[in-house]
Amino acid sequence: MIFHPYLRATEVINWHEPHVKSRARVLAGDLESPLAIAKTCFEWVRDHIRHSVDYRMNPVTCSASDVLTYKTGYCFAKSHLLAALLRANDIPSGFCYQRLSIDDQGSPYCLHGLNSIYLEEFGWYRVDARGNREGIDTQFYPPAEHLAFSIHLAEERDFPAILPDPLPLVIDALHRDTTWDDLLLNLPDVSADHAHHYGLQKLGASCT
């Protein structure tokens, strides 16, 4: 199956865990359309999992099961849970990244994590479940994207790759720091010059 990498369970995207599978089933409910299920999963993660910085919540989570257990996570972790819920419902999902200025003024920069979902009606469609707050309004209205952030500065990037697995340096960062404020001081970053080393410049998804 060409979408297998975007459906598989892993140590981080552990949709095979019983409580993740159970939540995925509850969210799908009686819905029959993958489009409707994807929207419901997206909105649930966006609205019910609290962003670690917005709510100053610990612990720093990484795996989908931990995000679901503690109901908190950075953008990266929330994307892990969303992918797990989608994959548990047989909906292909991958990972996308942006490089953004932390203060919107320039250096320092950091990565921001989001998802791409394969929808039969539209193809790959990016969504951002980081959570809404003042100035941020992410929505699910394919094919139009409604992401949390847009690119404004020369060193910022909207990386085109759709990866089947989260970036290892993101996983390392989430495992390294145990409190939200420690991680905030050490957010992962990939410059444009090094993006090719991480496969971030590859256009679209690789279904192999």
Coordinates of C-alpha atoms in Angstrom, one line a residue:
M1 CA 0.0 0.0 0.0
I2 CA 1.6 3.3 -1.1
F3 CA 0.3 5.2 2.0
H4 CA 1.7 2.6 4.5
P5 CA 4.4 4.9 6.0
Y6 CA 1.6 7.5 6.7
L7 CA -0.5 4.9 8.5
R8 CA 2.0 2.9 10.6
A9 CA 2.2 2.8 14.3
T10 CA 5.5 3.7 15.9
E11 CA 6.9 4.3 19.4
V12 CA 5.8 8.0 19.1
I13 CA 2.8 7.7 16.9
N14 CA 1.5 4.8 19.0
W15 CA -2.1 4.6 17.9
H16 CA -2.0 0.8 18.7
E17 CA -2.1 1.8 22.4
P18 CA -5.6 0.9 23.8
H19 CA -6.6 4.3 25.1
V20 CA -5.5 6.0 21.8
K21 CA -7.5 3.5 19.8
S22 CA -10.4 4.0 22.1
R23 CA -10.4 7.8 21.7
A24 CA -10.1 7.4 17.9
R25 CA -13.2 5.2 17.9
V26 CA -15.1 7.6 20.1
L27 CA -14.2 10.5 17.9
A28 CA -15.2 8.7 14.7
G29 CA -18.5 7.6 16.3
D30 CA -21.1 7.0 13.6
L31 CA -19.3 9.2 11.1
E32 CA -18.7 7.4 7.8
S33 CA -16.8 10.0 5.8
P34 CA -13.0 10.2 6.3
L35 CA -13.4 14.0 5.7
A36 CA -15.8 14.3 8.7
I37 CA -13.7 12.0 10.9
A38 CA -10.5 14.0 10.1
K39 CA -12.3 17.3 10.9
T40 CA -13.6 15.9 14.2
C41 CA -10.1 14.6 15.2
F42 CA -8.5 17.9 14.3
E43 CA -10.9 20.0 16.3
W44 CA -10.7 17.7 19.3
V45 CA -6.9 17.9 19.5
R46 CA -6.9 21.6 18.8
D47 CA -9.5 22.4 21.5
H48 CA -9.0 19.7 24.2
I49 CA -5.2 19.3 24.3
R50 CA -3.8 22.4 25.9
H51 CA -0.7 24.0 24.4
S52 CA 2.2 23.7 26.9
V53 CA 3.2 27.3 26.7
D54 CA -0.2 28.9 26.4
Y55 CA -1.3 27.1 29.6
R56 CA 2.2 26.8 31.2
M57 CA 1.6 23.1 31.7
N58 CA 3.9 20.2 32.5
P59 CA 5.1 17.6 31.7
V60 CA 6.6 17.9 28.3
T61 CA 5.0 15.2 26.3
C62 CA 6.0 13.4 23.1
S63 CA 4.2 10.2 22.3
A64 CA 0.6 10.3 21.3
S65 CA -0.4 8.2 24.3
D66 CA 1.3 10.6 26.7
V67 CA -0.2 13.7 25.1
L68 CA -3.6 12.0 25.5
T69 CA -3.0 11.0 29.1
Y70 CA -1.7 14.4 30.3
K71 CA -3.9 16.5 27.9
T72 CA -1.1 18.9 27.1
G73 CA 1.7 19.3 24.6
Y74 CA 3.8 21.5 22.4
C75 CA 2.7 21.9 18.8
F76 CA 5.0 18.9 17.9
A77 CA 3.4 16.7 20.5
K78 CA -0.1 17.7 19.5
S79 CA 0.7 16.8 15.9
H80 CA 1.8 13.4 17.1
L81 CA -1.5 12.7 18.8
L82 CA -3.5 14.0 15.8
A83 CA -1.6 11.7 13.4
A84 CA -2.2 8.8 15.8
L85 CA -6.0 9.4 15.9
L86 CA -6.2 9.8 12.2
R87 CA -4.1 6.7 11.5
A88 CA -6.2 4.7 13.9
N89 CA -9.1 5.6 11.7
D90 CA -7.2 4.5 8.6
I91 CA -6.6 8.1 7.4
P92 CA -3.0 8.8 6.2
S93 CA -1.3 11.6 8.0
G94 CA 2.2 13.1 7.9
F95 CA 4.3 15.8 9.5
C96 CA 5.2 19.3 8.2
Y97 CA 7.4 22.0 9.7
Q98 CA 7.8 25.7 9.5
R99 CA 10.7 27.8 10.6
L100 CA 9.6 30.8 12.5
S101 CA 11.0 33.8 14.4
I102 CA 10.2 33.3 18.1
D103 CA 9.4 37.0 18.6
D104 CA 8.5 37.9 15.0
Q105 CA 11.5 40.2 14.9
G106 CA 14.2 37.9 13.7
S107 CA 16.7 35.7 15.5
P108 CA 16.2 33.4 17.4
Y109 CA 14.2 31.0 15.2
C110 CA 12.6 27.7 15.9
L111 CA 10.6 24.9 14.2
H112 CA 6.8 24.8 14.4
G113 CA 5.1 21.4 13.8
L114 CA 1.9 20.7 12.1
N115 CA 0.2 17.9 10.1
S116 CA -0.8 17.1 6.5
I117 CA -3.8 14.8 6.0
Y118 CA -4.5 12.8 2.9
L119 CA -8.2 13.4 1.9
E120 CA -9.5 11.7 -1.2
E121 CA -11.4 14.7 -2.3
F122 CA -8.5 17.2 -2.0
G123 CA -5.2 15.3 -1.8
W124 CA -2.8 16.3 0.9
Y125 CA -4.1 19.1 3.1
R126 CA -2.2 20.8 5.9
V127 CA -3.8 21.5 9.3
D128 CA -2.4 23.1 12.5
A129 CA -3.8 21.8 15.8
R130 CA -1.5 23.9 18.0
G131 CA -4.6 25.5 19.7
N132 CA -6.3 28.8 19.1
R133 CA -5.8 32.0 21.2
E134 CA -5.9 35.7 20.5
G135 CA -4.4 36.3 17.1
I136 CA -4.5 32.6 16.1
D137 CA -7.5 31.0 14.4
T138 CA -6.8 27.6 12.9
Q139 CA -9.6 25.9 11.1
F140 CA -10.5 22.9 8.9
Y141 CA -11.9 24.1 5.6
P142 CA -10.3 22.2 2.8
P143 CA -8.9 22.9 0.4
A144 CA -8.1 26.3 1.9
E145 CA -5.4 26.3 4.7
H146 CA -6.0 28.1 7.9
L147 CA -2.8 27.7 9.8
A148 CA -1.6 29.3 13.0
F149 CA 1.4 31.2 11.4
S150 CA 2.5 32.6 8.1
I151 CA 5.9 33.4 6.7
H152 CA 7.0 37.0 6.9
L153 CA 10.8 37.2 7.3
A154 CA 13.6 36.2 5.0
E155 CA 15.0 33.5 7.3
E156 CA 11.6 31.9 8.0
R157 CA 10.6 28.9 5.9
D158 CA 7.5 26.9 5.0
F159 CA 9.1 23.6 4.4
P160 CA 7.3 21.6 1.6
A161 CA 8.0 18.1 2.8
I162 CA 5.4 15.8 4.2
L163 CA 7.3 13.4 6.4
P164 CA 5.9 10.0 7.6
D165 CA 7.7 10.3 10.9
P166 CA 8.5 13.3 13.2
L167 CA 12.0 14.8 12.9
P168 CA 14.5 13.0 15.2
L169 CA 15.8 16.4 16.5
V170 CA 12.2 17.2 17.6
I171 CA 11.8 13.9 19.4
D172 CA 15.2 14.5 21.1
A173 CA 14.1 17.9 22.3
L174 CA 10.9 16.6 23.7
H175 CA 12.7 13.9 25.6
R176 CA 15.5 16.2 26.7
D177 CA 13.5 18.8 28.7
T178 CA 11.0 17.9 31.3
T179 CA 9.4 21.3 31.9
W180 CA 7.7 23.6 29.4
D181 CA 9.9 26.6 30.3
D182 CA 13.1 24.7 29.9
L183 CA 12.1 23.6 26.4
L184 CA 11.0 27.1 25.5
L185 CA 14.6 28.2 26.0
N186 CA 15.9 25.3 23.8
L187 CA 13.4 24.9 21.0
P188 CA 14.6 22.8 18.0
D189 CA 15.6 24.7 14.8
V190 CA 16.7 23.9 11.3
S191 CA 18.1 26.6 9.1
A192 CA 17.4 26.8 5.4
D193 CA 21.0 25.8 4.7
H194 CA 20.6 22.5 6.6
A195 CA 17.0 21.7 5.6
H196 CA 18.1 19.2 2.9
H197 CA 19.9 17.1 5.5
Y198 CA 16.5 16.5 7.2
G199 CA 14.5 15.9 4.0
L200 CA 12.5 19.1 4.6
Q201 CA 13.1 20.5 1.1
K202 CA 11.6 17.5 -0.7
L203 CA 8.3 18.6 -2.4
G204 CA 5.2 16.9 -1.0
A205 CA 5.0 13.4 0.3
S206 CA 7.0 10.3 -0.4
C207 CA 4.6 7.4 -0.5
T208 CA 7.2 4.6 -0.6

